[in-house]
PDB file of C-alpha atoms in Angstrom:
ATOM      1  CA  MET A  23     -11.633  -5.026 -68.755  1.00  0.00           C
ATOM      2  CA  VAL A  24      -9.732  -7.421 -71.080  1.00  0.00           C
ATOM      3  CA  LEU A  25      -6.579  -6.170 -72.802  1.00  0.00           C
ATOM      4  CA  SER A  26      -6.133  -7.022 -76.483  1.00  0.00           C
ATOM      5  CA  LYS A  27      -2.802  -7.853 -78.086  1.00  0.00           C
ATOM      6  CA  ASN A  28      -2.590  -4.284 -79.381  1.00  0.00           C
ATOM      7  CA  ASP A  29      -3.090  -2.937 -75.860  1.00  0.00           C
ATOM      8  CA  ASN A  30      -0.267  -5.168 -74.603  1.00  0.00           C
ATOM      9  CA  PHE A  31       1.922  -3.883 -77.412  1.00  0.00           C
ATOM     10  CA  TRP A  32       1.560  -0.289 -76.216  1.00  0.00           C
ATOM     11  CA  LEU A  33       2.151  -1.276 -72.576  1.00  0.00           C
ATOM     12  CA  MET A  34       5.549  -2.851 -73.236  1.00  0.00           C
ATOM     13  CA  PRO A  35       7.452   0.420 -73.889  1.00  0.00           C
ATOM     14  CA  ILE A  36       5.909   1.976 -70.780  1.00  0.00           C
ATOM     15  CA  LEU A  37       6.969  -0.951 -68.595  1.00  0.00           C
ATOM     16  CA  GLY A  38      10.416  -0.892 -70.143  1.00  0.00           C
ATOM     17  CA  LEU A  39      10.791   2.821 -69.441  1.00  0.00           C
ATOM     18  CA  GLY A  40       9.731   2.252 -65.826  1.00  0.00           C
ATOM     19  CA  ALA A  41      12.388  -0.426 -65.409  1.00  0.00           C
ATOM     20  CA  VAL A  42      15.063   1.882 -66.824  1.00  0.00           C
ATOM     21  CA  VAL A  43      14.056   4.717 -64.477  1.00  0.00           C
ATOM     22  CA  ALA A  44      14.102   2.370 -61.469  1.00  0.00           C
ATOM     23  CA  GLY A  45      17.551   1.138 -62.460  1.00  0.00           C
ATOM     24  CA  VAL A  46      18.901   4.670 -62.783  1.00  0.00           C
ATOM     25  CA  VAL A  47      17.473   5.660 -59.381  1.00  0.00           C
ATOM     26  CA  LEU A  48      19.033   2.643 -57.646  1.00  0.00           C
ATOM     27  CA  ALA A  49      22.365   3.243 -59.392  1.00  0.00           C
ATOM     28  CA  ASN A  50      22.402   6.867 -58.241  1.00  0.00           C
ATOM     29  CA  ARG A  51      21.519   5.847 -54.678  1.00  0.00           C
ATOM     30  CA  ARG A  52      24.481   3.449 -54.632  1.00  0.00           C
ATOM     31  CA  ARG A  53      26.787   6.084 -56.155  1.00  0.00           C
ATOM     32  CA  ILE A  54      26.035   8.648 -53.424  1.00  0.00           C
ATOM     33  CA  GLY A  55      26.195   6.059 -50.667  1.00  0.00           C
ATOM     34  CA  VAL A  56      22.472   5.592 -49.958  1.00  0.00           C
ATOM     35  CA  PRO A  57      21.892   1.929 -49.018  1.00  0.00           C
ATOM     36  CA  ASP A  58      19.404  -0.111 -51.016  1.00  0.00           C
ATOM     37  CA  PRO A  59      16.647  -1.107 -48.546  1.00  0.00           C
ATOM     38  CA  PHE A  60      15.751  -4.145 -50.632  1.00  0.00           C
ATOM     39  CA  ALA A  61      19.283  -5.530 -50.308  1.00  0.00           C
ATOM     40  CA  ASP A  62      18.602  -6.389 -46.665  1.00  0.00           C
ATOM     41  CA  ARG A  63      17.330  -9.972 -46.703  1.00  0.00           C
ATOM     42  CA  GLN A  64      16.193  -9.643 -43.075  1.00  0.00           C
ATOM     43  CA  LEU A  65      14.006  -6.599 -43.839  1.00  0.00           C
ATOM     44  CA  ILE A  66      10.731  -8.387 -43.091  1.00  0.00           C
ATOM     45  CA  ARG A  67      11.994  -9.660 -39.745  1.00  0.00           C
ATOM     46  CA  LYS A  68      13.376  -6.330 -38.548  1.00  0.00           C
ATOM     47  CA  GLY A  69      11.857  -5.385 -35.208  1.00  0.00           C
ATOM     48  CA  ILE A  70      10.155  -8.745 -34.681  1.00  0.00           C
ATOM     49  CA  ASP A  71      12.646  -9.788 -32.011  1.00  0.00           C
ATOM     50  CA  LYS A  72      12.410  -6.544 -30.047  1.00  0.00           C
ATOM     51  CA  PRO A  73      10.620  -6.629 -26.674  1.00  0.00           C
ATOM     52  CA  THR A  74       7.308  -4.796 -26.571  1.00  0.00           C
ATOM     53  CA  ILE A  75       6.116  -1.723 -24.710  1.00  0.00           C
ATOM     54  CA  TRP A  76       2.379  -2.164 -24.137  1.00  0.00           C
ATOM     55  CA  LEU A  77       0.153   0.923 -24.054  1.00  0.00           C
ATOM     56  CA  TYR A  78      -3.496   0.255 -23.219  1.00  0.00           C
ATOM     57  CA  TYR A  79      -5.867   3.107 -24.075  1.00  0.00           C
ATOM     58  CA  ASN A  80      -9.074   2.777 -22.124  1.00  0.00           C
ATOM     59  CA  ASP A  81     -11.606   3.993 -24.678  1.00  0.00           C
ATOM     60  CA  SER A  82     -14.598   2.840 -22.636  1.00  0.00           C
ATOM     61  CA  ASP A  83     -14.585   6.150 -20.786  1.00  0.00           C
ATOM     62  CA  VAL A  84     -13.999   8.552 -23.647  1.00  0.00           C
ATOM     63  CA  ASN A  85     -16.677  11.108 -24.378  1.00  0.00           C
ATOM     64  CA  SER A  86     -16.535  14.864 -24.337  1.00  0.00           C
ATOM     65  CA  ARG A  87     -18.787  15.216 -21.318  1.00  0.00           C
ATOM     66  CA  ASP A  88     -16.645  13.014 -19.085  1.00  0.00           C
ATOM     67  CA  TRP A  89     -13.351  14.365 -20.366  1.00  0.00           C
ATOM     68  CA  LEU A  90     -14.572  17.965 -20.044  1.00  0.00           C
ATOM     69  CA  ASP A  91     -12.875  18.906 -23.303  1.00  0.00           C
ATOM     70  CA  PHE A  92     -16.075  20.201 -24.927  1.00  0.00           C
ATOM     71  CA  GLY A  93     -15.328  18.306 -28.100  1.00  0.00           C
ATOM     72  CA  ALA A  94     -11.981  20.046 -28.608  1.00  0.00           C
ATOM     73  CA  ARG A  95     -10.290  16.870 -29.773  1.00  0.00           C
ATOM     74  CA  SER A  96      -6.918  16.583 -31.364  1.00  0.00           C
ATOM     75  CA  THR A  97      -7.090  15.696 -35.043  1.00  0.00           C
ATOM     76  CA  ARG A  98      -4.486  13.021 -34.438  1.00  0.00           C
ATOM     77  CA  VAL A  99      -4.976   9.402 -33.502  1.00  0.00           C
ATOM     78  CA  LEU A 100      -5.225   9.605 -29.720  1.00  0.00           C
ATOM     79  CA  ASN A 101      -8.099  11.037 -27.755  1.00  0.00           C
ATOM     80  CA  LEU A 102      -6.454  13.772 -25.712  1.00  0.00           C
ATOM     81  CA  PRO A 103      -3.724  16.157 -26.871  1.00  0.00           C
ATOM     82  CA  PHE A 104      -1.495  15.577 -23.847  1.00  0.00           C
ATOM     83  CA  LEU A 105      -1.678  11.826 -24.522  1.00  0.00           C
ATOM     84  CA  ASN A 106      -0.310  12.496 -27.998  1.00  0.00           C
ATOM     85  CA  LEU A 107       2.661  14.245 -26.430  1.00  0.00           C
ATOM     86  CA  CYS A 108       3.159  11.387 -23.968  1.00  0.00           C
ATOM     87  CA  TYR A 109       3.148   8.943 -26.878  1.00  0.00           C
ATOM     88  CA  GLU A 110       5.741  11.055 -28.695  1.00  0.00           C
ATOM     89  CA  THR A 111       8.082  10.897 -25.697  1.00  0.00           C
ATOM     90  CA  ILE A 112       7.662   7.132 -25.377  1.00  0.00           C
ATOM     91  CA  LEU A 113       8.393   6.662 -29.066  1.00  0.00           C
ATOM     92  CA  LYS A 114      11.330   9.090 -29.167  1.00  0.00           C
ATOM     93  CA  HIS A 115      13.324   7.383 -26.435  1.00  0.00           C
ATOM     94  CA  ASN A 116      12.435   3.722 -26.926  1.00  0.00           C
ATOM     95  CA  SER A 117      11.534   2.898 -30.532  1.00  0.00           C
ATOM     96  CA  ASP A 118      15.095   1.779 -31.287  1.00  0.00           C
ATOM     97  CA  LYS A 119      15.017  -1.066 -28.759  1.00  0.00           C
ATOM     98  CA  TYR A 120      11.284  -1.726 -28.338  1.00  0.00           C
ATOM     99  CA  LYS A 121       8.192  -2.310 -30.410  1.00  0.00           C
ATOM    100  CA  ILE A 122       5.510   0.122 -29.270  1.00  0.00           C
ATOM    101  CA  GLU A 123       2.154  -1.679 -29.267  1.00  0.00           C
ATOM    102  CA  VAL A 124      -1.040   0.316 -28.788  1.00  0.00           C
ATOM    103  CA  ILE A 125      -4.028  -1.659 -27.496  1.00  0.00           C
ATOM    104  CA  GLY A 126      -7.185   0.223 -28.386  1.00  0.00           C
ATOM    105  CA  GLY A 127      -9.720  -0.700 -25.741  1.00  0.00           C
ATOM    106  CA  LEU A 128     -11.452  -4.054 -25.387  1.00  0.00           C
ATOM    107  CA  THR A 129     -11.632  -4.600 -29.146  1.00  0.00           C
ATOM    108  CA  GLY A 130      -7.861  -4.329 -29.471  1.00  0.00           C
ATOM    109  CA  LEU A 131      -7.415  -6.469 -26.381  1.00  0.00           C
ATOM    110  CA  LEU A 132      -9.590  -9.253 -27.821  1.00  0.00           C
ATOM    111  CA  GLU A 133      -7.456  -9.296 -30.965  1.00  0.00           C
ATOM    112  CA  ARG A 134      -4.368 -10.014 -28.862  1.00  0.00           C
ATOM    113  CA  LEU A 135      -5.725 -12.329 -26.187  1.00  0.00           C
ATOM    114  CA  GLY A 136      -8.283 -14.263 -28.238  1.00  0.00           C
ATOM    115  CA  GLU A 137     -10.826 -14.335 -25.416  1.00  0.00           C
ATOM    116  CA  LEU A 138     -11.956 -12.135 -22.551  1.00  0.00           C
ATOM    117  CA  PRO A 139     -13.783 -12.825 -19.290  1.00  0.00           C
ATOM    118  CA  GLY A 140     -17.555 -12.820 -19.621  1.00  0.00           C
ATOM    119  CA  THR A 141     -17.802  -9.487 -17.846  1.00  0.00           C
ATOM    120  CA  LEU A 142     -15.728  -7.899 -20.629  1.00  0.00           C
ATOM    121  CA  ALA A 143     -17.462  -9.585 -23.560  1.00  0.00           C
ATOM    122  CA  ASP A 144     -19.311  -6.392 -24.474  1.00  0.00           C
ATOM    123  CA  PRO A 145     -16.813  -3.925 -26.037  1.00  0.00           C
ATOM    124  CA  ARG A 146     -18.950  -1.082 -24.651  1.00  0.00           C
ATOM    125  CA  MET A 147     -18.305  -2.298 -21.117  1.00  0.00           C
ATOM    126  CA  VAL A 148     -16.927   0.390 -18.805  1.00  0.00           C
ATOM    127  CA  VAL A 149     -13.428  -0.631 -17.747  1.00  0.00           C
ATOM    128  CA  ASN A 150     -12.597   0.304 -14.170  1.00  0.00           C
ATOM    129  CA  GLN A 151      -9.593  -0.523 -11.998  1.00  0.00           C
ATOM    130  CA  PRO A 152     -10.479  -4.204 -11.331  1.00  0.00           C
ATOM    131  CA  GLU A 153     -10.747  -4.813 -15.070  1.00  0.00           C
ATOM    132  CA  LEU A 154      -7.517  -2.914 -15.736  1.00  0.00           C
ATOM    133  CA  ASP A 155      -5.755  -5.067 -13.139  1.00  0.00           C
ATOM    134  CA  TRP A 156      -6.761  -8.183 -15.073  1.00  0.00           C
ATOM    135  CA  ILE A 157      -5.877  -6.657 -18.453  1.00  0.00           C
ATOM    136  CA  ARG A 158      -2.386  -5.728 -17.272  1.00  0.00           C
ATOM    137  CA  ALA A 159      -1.698  -9.158 -15.784  1.00  0.00           C
ATOM    138  CA  ALA A 160      -3.161 -10.999 -18.791  1.00  0.00           C
ATOM    139  CA  VAL A 161      -1.031  -9.134 -21.335  1.00  0.00           C
ATOM    140  CA  LEU A 162       2.173  -9.597 -19.330  1.00  0.00           C
ATOM    141  CA  ALA A 163       1.409 -13.268 -18.650  1.00  0.00           C
ATOM    142  CA  LYS A 164       0.838 -14.035 -22.334  1.00  0.00           C
ATOM    143  CA  TYR A 165       3.476 -11.865 -23.972  1.00  0.00           C
ATOM    144  CA  GLY A 166       5.891 -10.451 -21.409  1.00  0.00           C
ATOM    145  CA  GLY A 167       7.397  -7.057 -22.169  1.00  0.00           C
ATOM    146  CA  LEU A 168       6.974  -3.647 -20.578  1.00  0.00           C
ATOM    147  CA  TRP A 169       3.555  -2.454 -19.434  1.00  0.00           C
ATOM    148  CA  LEU A 170       3.501   1.328 -19.270  1.00  0.00           C
ATOM    149  CA  THR A 171       0.738   3.775 -18.499  1.00  0.00           C
ATOM    150  CA  PRO A 172       0.092   5.733 -21.712  1.00  0.00           C
ATOM    151  CA  SER A 173      -0.051   8.967 -19.702  1.00  0.00           C
ATOM    152  CA  ALA A 174       3.689   8.888 -18.977  1.00  0.00           C
ATOM    153  CA  ILE A 175       6.219  11.541 -19.958  1.00  0.00           C
ATOM    154  CA  VAL A 176       9.340   9.530 -20.794  1.00  0.00           C
ATOM    155  CA  ARG A 177      12.544  11.558 -20.507  1.00  0.00           C
ATOM    156  CA  GLN A 178      15.155   8.885 -21.233  1.00  0.00           C
ATOM    157  CA  PRO A 179      15.281   5.296 -22.544  1.00  0.00           C
ATOM    158  CA  PHE A 180      14.391   2.288 -20.436  1.00  0.00           C
ATOM    159  CA  GLY A 181      17.306   0.555 -22.117  1.00  0.00           C
ATOM    160  CA  ALA A 182      17.770  -3.193 -22.256  1.00  0.00           C
ATOM    161  CA  LEU A 183      15.948  -4.865 -19.363  1.00  0.00           C
ATOM    162  CA  PRO A 184      16.896  -8.344 -18.075  1.00  0.00           C
ATOM    163  CA  GLU A 185      15.091 -11.339 -19.557  1.00  0.00           C
ATOM    164  CA  ASP A 186      15.372 -13.296 -16.311  1.00  0.00           C
ATOM    165  CA  LYS A 187      13.830 -10.649 -14.022  1.00  0.00           C
ATOM    166  CA  ASN A 188      10.550  -8.847 -13.462  1.00  0.00           C
ATOM    167  CA  ILE A 189      10.792  -5.160 -12.592  1.00  0.00           C
ATOM    168  CA  PHE A 190       8.172  -3.041 -10.836  1.00  0.00           C
ATOM    169  CA  PHE A 191       8.788   0.674 -11.189  1.00  0.00           C
ATOM    170  CA  GLY A 192       7.658   3.467  -8.887  1.00  0.00           C
ATOM    171  CA  THR A 193       5.838   3.591  -5.566  1.00  0.00           C
ATOM    172  CA  ASP A 194       2.328   3.208  -4.227  1.00  0.00           C
ATOM    173  CA  LEU A 195       0.940   6.724  -4.580  1.00  0.00           C
ATOM    174  CA  ASP A 196      -1.852   5.933  -2.132  1.00  0.00           C
ATOM    175  CA  ASP A 197       0.858   6.246   0.528  1.00  0.00           C
ATOM    176  CA  THR A 198       1.422   9.900   1.403  1.00  0.00           C
ATOM    177  CA  ILE A 199       5.108   9.456   2.262  1.00  0.00           C
ATOM    178  CA  ALA A 200       7.709   6.986   0.971  1.00  0.00           C
ATOM    179  CA  GLY A 201      11.067   6.056   2.441  1.00  0.00           C
ATOM    180  CA  PRO A 202      14.337   5.763   0.497  1.00  0.00           C
ATOM    181  CA  ASP A 203      13.430   2.186  -0.459  1.00  0.00           C
ATOM    182  CA  GLY A 204       9.982   3.092  -1.710  1.00  0.00           C
ATOM    183  CA  THR A 205       6.711   1.728  -0.357  1.00  0.00           C
ATOM    184  CA  THR A 206       5.595  -1.742   0.694  1.00  0.00           C
ATOM    185  CA  VAL A 207       3.895  -2.198  -2.658  1.00  0.00           C
ATOM    186  CA  PRO A 208       5.374  -0.561  -5.787  1.00  0.00           C
ATOM    187  CA  GLY A 209       3.459   1.331  -8.426  1.00  0.00           C
ATOM    188  CA  MET A 210       1.615  -0.589 -11.124  1.00  0.00           C
ATOM    189  CA  ARG A 211       2.101   2.006 -13.849  1.00  0.00           C
ATOM    190  CA  GLY A 212       5.348   0.591 -15.210  1.00  0.00           C
ATOM    191  CA  ILE A 213       6.024  -3.163 -15.023  1.00  0.00           C
ATOM    192  CA  TRP A 214       8.560  -5.262 -16.913  1.00  0.00           C
ATOM    193  CA  ALA A 215       7.972  -8.992 -17.417  1.00  0.00           C
ATOM    194  CA  GLY A 216      11.204 -10.555 -18.616  1.00  0.00           C
ATOM    195  CA  ARG A 217       9.443 -13.412 -20.371  1.00  0.00           C
ATOM    196  CA  SER A 218       5.994 -14.643 -21.241  1.00  0.00           C
ATOM    197  CA  GLY A 219       4.318 -17.210 -19.010  1.00  0.00           C
ATOM    198  CA  HIS A 220       6.123 -16.167 -15.829  1.00  0.00           C
ATOM    199  CA  PRO A 221       4.376 -17.641 -12.749  1.00  0.00           C
ATOM    200  CA  THR A 222       4.127 -14.196 -11.114  1.00  0.00           C
ATOM    201  CA  PHE A 223       1.882 -12.805 -13.832  1.00  0.00           C
ATOM    202  CA  VAL A 224       0.099 -16.072 -14.511  1.00  0.00           C
ATOM    203  CA  GLY A 225      -0.886 -16.086 -10.827  1.00  0.00           C
ATOM    204  CA  MET A 226      -1.918 -12.437 -10.893  1.00  0.00           C
ATOM    205  CA  GLU A 227      -4.025 -13.009 -14.005  1.00  0.00           C
ATOM    206  CA  ALA A 228      -5.812 -16.004 -12.491  1.00  0.00           C
ATOM    207  CA  ALA A 229      -6.569 -14.141  -9.260  1.00  0.00           C
ATOM    208  CA  ALA A 230      -7.868 -11.072 -11.094  1.00  0.00           C
ATOM    209  CA  ARG A 231      -9.981 -13.188 -13.459  1.00  0.00           C
ATOM    210  CA  LYS A 232     -11.486 -15.081 -10.532  1.00  0.00           C
ATOM    211  CA  ARG A 233     -12.593 -11.813  -8.961  1.00  0.00           C
ATOM    212  CA  LEU A 234     -14.149 -10.652 -12.228  1.00  0.00           C
ATOM    213  CA  ASP A 235     -15.930 -13.963 -12.784  1.00  0.00           C
ATOM    214  CA  GLU A 236     -17.300 -13.931  -9.260  1.00  0.00           C
ATOM    215  CA  LYS A 237     -18.123 -10.214  -9.510  1.00  0.00           C
ATOM    216  CA  ALA A 238     -16.713  -9.721  -6.031  1.00  0.00           C
ATOM    217  CA  GLY A 239     -17.958  -6.466  -4.577  1.00  0.00           C
ATOM    218  CA  GLY A 240     -15.759  -3.761  -3.117  1.00  0.00           C
ATOM    219  CA  MET A 241     -12.780  -4.554  -5.334  1.00  0.00           C
ATOM    220  CA  GLN A 242     -11.875  -0.942  -5.959  1.00  0.00           C
ATOM    221  CA  VAL A 243     -11.925  -0.203  -2.252  1.00  0.00           C
ATOM    222  CA  ARG A 244      -9.820  -3.239  -1.352  1.00  0.00           C
ATOM    223  CA  ASN A 245      -7.099  -2.562  -3.949  1.00  0.00           C
ATOM    224  CA  ASP A 246      -6.740  -6.250  -4.718  1.00  0.00           C
ATOM    225  CA  ALA A 247      -3.839  -5.678  -7.130  1.00  0.00           C
ATOM    226  CA  LYS A 248      -1.678  -4.780  -4.137  1.00  0.00           C
ATOM    227  CA  TRP A 249      -2.545  -8.037  -2.425  1.00  0.00           C
ATOM    228  CA  ASP A 250      -1.766  -9.849  -5.663  1.00  0.00           C
ATOM    229  CA  TYR A 251       1.691  -8.287  -5.674  1.00  0.00           C
ATOM    230  CA  LEU A 252       2.309  -9.433  -2.108  1.00  0.00           C
ATOM    231  CA  ALA A 253       1.012 -12.921  -2.894  1.00  0.00           C
ATOM    232  CA  PHE A 254       2.778 -13.566  -6.203  1.00  0.00           C
ATOM    233  CA  ALA A 255       5.680 -11.137  -6.636  1.00  0.00           C
ATOM    234  CA  ALA A 256       7.004  -9.766  -3.347  1.00  0.00           C
ATOM    235  CA  GLN A 257       8.903 -12.911  -2.341  1.00  0.00           C
ATOM    236  CA  ASP A 258       9.767 -14.112  -5.833  1.00  0.00           C
ATOM    237  CA  LYS A 259      13.511 -14.230  -6.513  1.00  0.00           C
ATOM    238  CA  ASP A 260      12.940 -12.771  -9.974  1.00  0.00           C
ATOM    239  CA  THR A 261      11.301  -9.588  -8.655  1.00  0.00           C
ATOM    240  CA  ILE A 262      13.163  -6.274  -8.679  1.00  0.00           C
ATOM    241  CA  VAL A 263      11.674  -2.997  -7.467  1.00  0.00           C
ATOM    242  CA  LYS A 264      12.979   0.319  -8.808  1.00  0.00           C
ATOM    243  CA  PRO A 265      11.116   3.077  -6.954  1.00  0.00           C
ATOM    244  CA  HIS A 266      13.149   6.053  -8.147  1.00  0.00           C
ATOM    245  CA  GLU A 267      12.911   5.551 -11.912  1.00  0.00           C
ATOM    246  CA  GLU A 268       9.359   6.883 -11.758  1.00  0.00           C
ATOM    247  CA  LEU A 269       8.887  10.525 -10.759  1.00  0.00           C
ATOM    248  CA  GLY A 270       5.943  10.181  -8.409  1.00  0.00           C
ATOM    249  CA  ARG A 271       7.420  11.894  -5.375  1.00  0.00           C
ATOM    250  CA  SER A 272       9.148  15.163  -4.645  1.00  0.00           C
ATOM    251  CA  GLY A 273      12.762  15.103  -3.503  1.00  0.00           C
ATOM    252  CA  SER A 274      14.195  13.431  -0.410  1.00  0.00           C
ATOM    253  CA  SER A 275      11.031  14.079   1.601  1.00  0.00           C
ATOM    254  CA  GLY A 276       9.290  11.274  -0.259  1.00  0.00           C
ATOM    255  CA  LYS A 277       6.117  13.351  -0.398  1.00  0.00           C
ATOM    256  CA  ARG A 278       3.753  12.403  -3.174  1.00  0.00           C
ATOM    257  CA  LEU A 279       3.794  14.601  -6.266  1.00  0.00           C
ATOM    258  CA  GLN A 280       0.367  16.152  -6.794  1.00  0.00           C
ATOM    259  CA  ILE A 281      -1.405  17.108 -10.016  1.00  0.00           C
ATOM    260  CA  GLU A 282      -1.224  20.683  -8.739  1.00  0.00           C
ATOM    261  CA  ASP A 283       2.585  20.391  -8.787  1.00  0.00           C
ATOM    262  CA  LEU A 284       2.621  19.232 -12.412  1.00  0.00           C
ATOM    263  CA  LEU A 285       0.227  21.968 -13.515  1.00  0.00           C
ATOM    264  CA  ALA A 286       1.932  24.757 -11.562  1.00  0.00           C
ATOM    265  CA  SER A 287       2.306  27.846 -13.753  1.00  0.00           C
ATOM    266  CA  GLY A 288       4.809  30.700 -13.865  1.00  0.00           C
ATOM    267  CA  THR A 289       7.735  28.394 -13.101  1.00  0.00           C
ATOM    268  CA  GLU A 290      10.032  29.717 -15.872  1.00  0.00           C
ATOM    269  CA  GLY A 291      11.659  26.303 -15.835  1.00  0.00           C
ATOM    270  CA  ASN A 292      12.263  26.273 -12.076  1.00  0.00           C
ATOM    271  CA  LEU A 293      10.186  23.227 -11.258  1.00  0.00           C
ATOM    272  CA  PRO A 294       8.558  22.906  -7.818  1.00  0.00           C
ATOM    273  CA  PHE A 295       9.992  19.393  -7.520  1.00  0.00           C
ATOM    274  CA  VAL A 296      13.293  17.634  -8.124  1.00  0.00           C
ATOM    275  CA  VAL A 297      13.850  15.485 -11.218  1.00  0.00           C
ATOM    276  CA  GLY A 298      16.664  13.108 -10.302  1.00  0.00           C
ATOM    277  CA  PRO A 299      19.094  11.777 -12.929  1.00  0.00           C
ATOM    278  CA  GLN A 300      17.692   8.261 -12.545  1.00  0.00           C
ATOM    279  CA  VAL A 301      14.121   9.292 -13.402  1.00  0.00           C
ATOM    280  CA  ILE A 302      12.919   7.627 -16.603  1.00  0.00           C
ATOM    281  CA  TYR A 303       9.306   8.761 -16.685  1.00  0.00           C
ATOM    282  CA  THR A 304       6.716  10.929 -14.964  1.00  0.00           C
ATOM    283  CA  PRO A 305       3.148   9.612 -14.781  1.00  0.00           C
ATOM    284  CA  ILE A 306       0.163  11.919 -15.156  1.00  0.00           C
ATOM    285  CA  LEU A 307      -2.568  10.172 -13.206  1.00  0.00           C
ATOM    286  CA  MET A 308      -5.509   9.841 -15.586  1.00  0.00           C
ATOM    287  CA  GLU A 309      -8.046   9.024 -12.899  1.00  0.00           C
ATOM    288  CA  GLU A 310      -7.252  12.277 -11.120  1.00  0.00           C
ATOM    289  CA  ILE A 311      -6.887  14.670 -13.997  1.00  0.00           C
ATOM    290  CA  THR A 312     -10.055  13.488 -15.743  1.00  0.00           C
ATOM    291  CA  ARG A 313     -12.284  13.377 -12.671  1.00  0.00           C
ATOM    292  CA  ARG A 314     -11.400  16.648 -11.006  1.00  0.00           C
ATOM    293  CA  ARG A 315     -13.468  19.315 -12.696  1.00  0.00           C
ATOM    294  CA  ASN A 316     -11.040  22.145 -11.987  1.00  0.00           C
ATOM    295  CA  PHE A 317      -8.486  20.557 -14.353  1.00  0.00           C
ATOM    296  CA  GLY A 318     -10.796  20.503 -17.366  1.00  0.00           C
ATOM    297  CA  TRP A 319      -8.886  23.435 -18.872  1.00  0.00           C
ATOM    298  CA  PHE A 320      -5.754  21.295 -19.239  1.00  0.00           C
ATOM    299  CA  LEU A 321      -7.647  18.650 -21.192  1.00  0.00           C
ATOM    300  CA  ARG A 322      -8.752  21.323 -23.654  1.00  0.00           C
ATOM    301  CA  LEU A 323      -5.215  22.482 -24.455  1.00  0.00           C
ATOM    302  CA  SER A 324      -3.815  21.460 -27.823  1.00  0.00           C
ATOM    303  CA  GLU A 325      -0.350  19.964 -28.166  1.00  0.00           C
ATOM    304  CA  ASP A 326       1.078  23.321 -29.275  1.00  0.00           C
ATOM    305  CA  GLN A 327      -0.623  25.169 -26.425  1.00  0.00           C
ATOM    306  CA  ILE A 328       0.863  22.751 -23.902  1.00  0.00           C
ATOM    307  CA  LEU A 329       4.362  23.131 -25.319  1.00  0.00           C
ATOM    308  CA  GLU A 330       4.090  26.917 -25.491  1.00  0.00           C
ATOM    309  CA  SER A 331       2.832  27.357 -21.926  1.00  0.00           C
ATOM    310  CA  ASP A 332       4.853  27.850 -18.747  1.00  0.00           C
ATOM    311  CA  LEU A 333       3.342  24.931 -16.852  1.00  0.00           C
ATOM    312  CA  ALA A 334       5.702  22.626 -14.982  1.00  0.00           C
ATOM    313  CA  VAL A 335       4.434  19.712 -17.056  1.00  0.00           C
ATOM    314  CA  SER A 336       5.159  21.702 -20.235  1.00  0.00           C
ATOM    315  CA  HIS A 337       8.831  21.936 -19.271  1.00  0.00           C
ATOM    316  CA  LEU A 338       8.881  18.169 -18.705  1.00  0.00           C
ATOM    317  CA  PHE A 339       7.440  17.617 -22.181  1.00  0.00           C
ATOM    318  CA  LYS A 340       9.876  20.041 -23.813  1.00  0.00           C
ATOM    319  CA  GLU A 341      12.870  18.444 -22.105  1.00  0.00           C
ATOM    320  CA  ALA A 342      11.707  14.955 -23.091  1.00  0.00           C
ATOM    321  CA  LEU A 343      11.142  15.978 -26.718  1.00  0.00           C
ATOM    322  CA  GLY A 344      14.321  18.056 -26.975  1.00  0.00           C
ATOM    323  CA  LYS A 345      12.384  21.284 -27.578  1.00  0.00           C
ATOM    324  CA  ASN A 346      13.858  23.419 -24.808  1.00  0.00           C
TER     325      ASN A 346
END
C-alpha cells in the first residue's frame, strides 16, 4: 500500500502525540528514580562476557512410551515436569554470574559446533553414553564453561570458578562406597573448563571421536570416559576434584545415594540422607529414573504435584526454590 501526501498529513499528529507520551513516561521514570534502560551504552553487551553453564537435553530418547508418562507432558518448554523444576533451580542460583545455554539435542549441538561425527549426522540418531561422552568433551573443548547435567537440583550458586583450572565435581557412582577424598574417577555430571581449547578436553574429545568413528564395540561396558579422565586429566596440574559439592552419597559412610532415597515419602522434611553445607547440587540420574518401570509415576507428576508432595526430592526442590 502506498501512502499519499494526505495520508502522511494525518499521520504526523499521531507520531507527534506518541513522541510526547514517550517523553512524559521517561520523565516520570527519572522523577521516581527508575533508571532509563536505554541510557546504558553497554546494554547490548551485557551478559556476553559471562561464563556459560551448558545444559544438553537429549531429545533422541523422548517419547511417551519410553518415558512412561502416558503423554502427560508439561505445557512448558522442557519435556518432563521435574526437569522444568531442575532448570528453575539452576537459573535461580546462577543466572547472575552465568549465561544458561540450553542445547536441544543434535540439532542444537550442530548449531554450536558446526559439524558432528558421521555417526551423529542424522538428528534422529539415538544418543547413548558414548555419544554423550563426545558431546560433553567437544562443547568444553570449544567453548569452556560449566557442563552440568540438566537433571540437577541446584541449592546454591557455583560462584566464580577459576579461569586457570578445570574442576570435576562429584564421585563415580558406579562405586558403591567412596572415601573422604572421593573415588578414583570423579563424576562426569558437573565439569568446569576454565578456558576453551584446554588440552585436557581437546584430548578427551579426540579420543571419544576416534571411538565413534571406528564404531568400537563394547564402549558402554568399558566406560571409556573414565579412562579418558585418567589419561588426560588425572595428572594435569590444572585439574581439581571436588567430590563433596555434588550430593551423590549419604553422610560419612560414603554409601551411594539411591533413587529410592530421593523418592522416599512421608519424610515430613526429615530427609533419609545428610545434605552438607558444601553441597551445591543433587543429581537425579536420568538413566535410572527413566528406565526403571516402577518410577513411572514420578515422571507423570506435574511441577505443582511434585512441590506439594512429601517426597524427599520435593523438599530438596522447595529448599532450592525458596518455597519451604
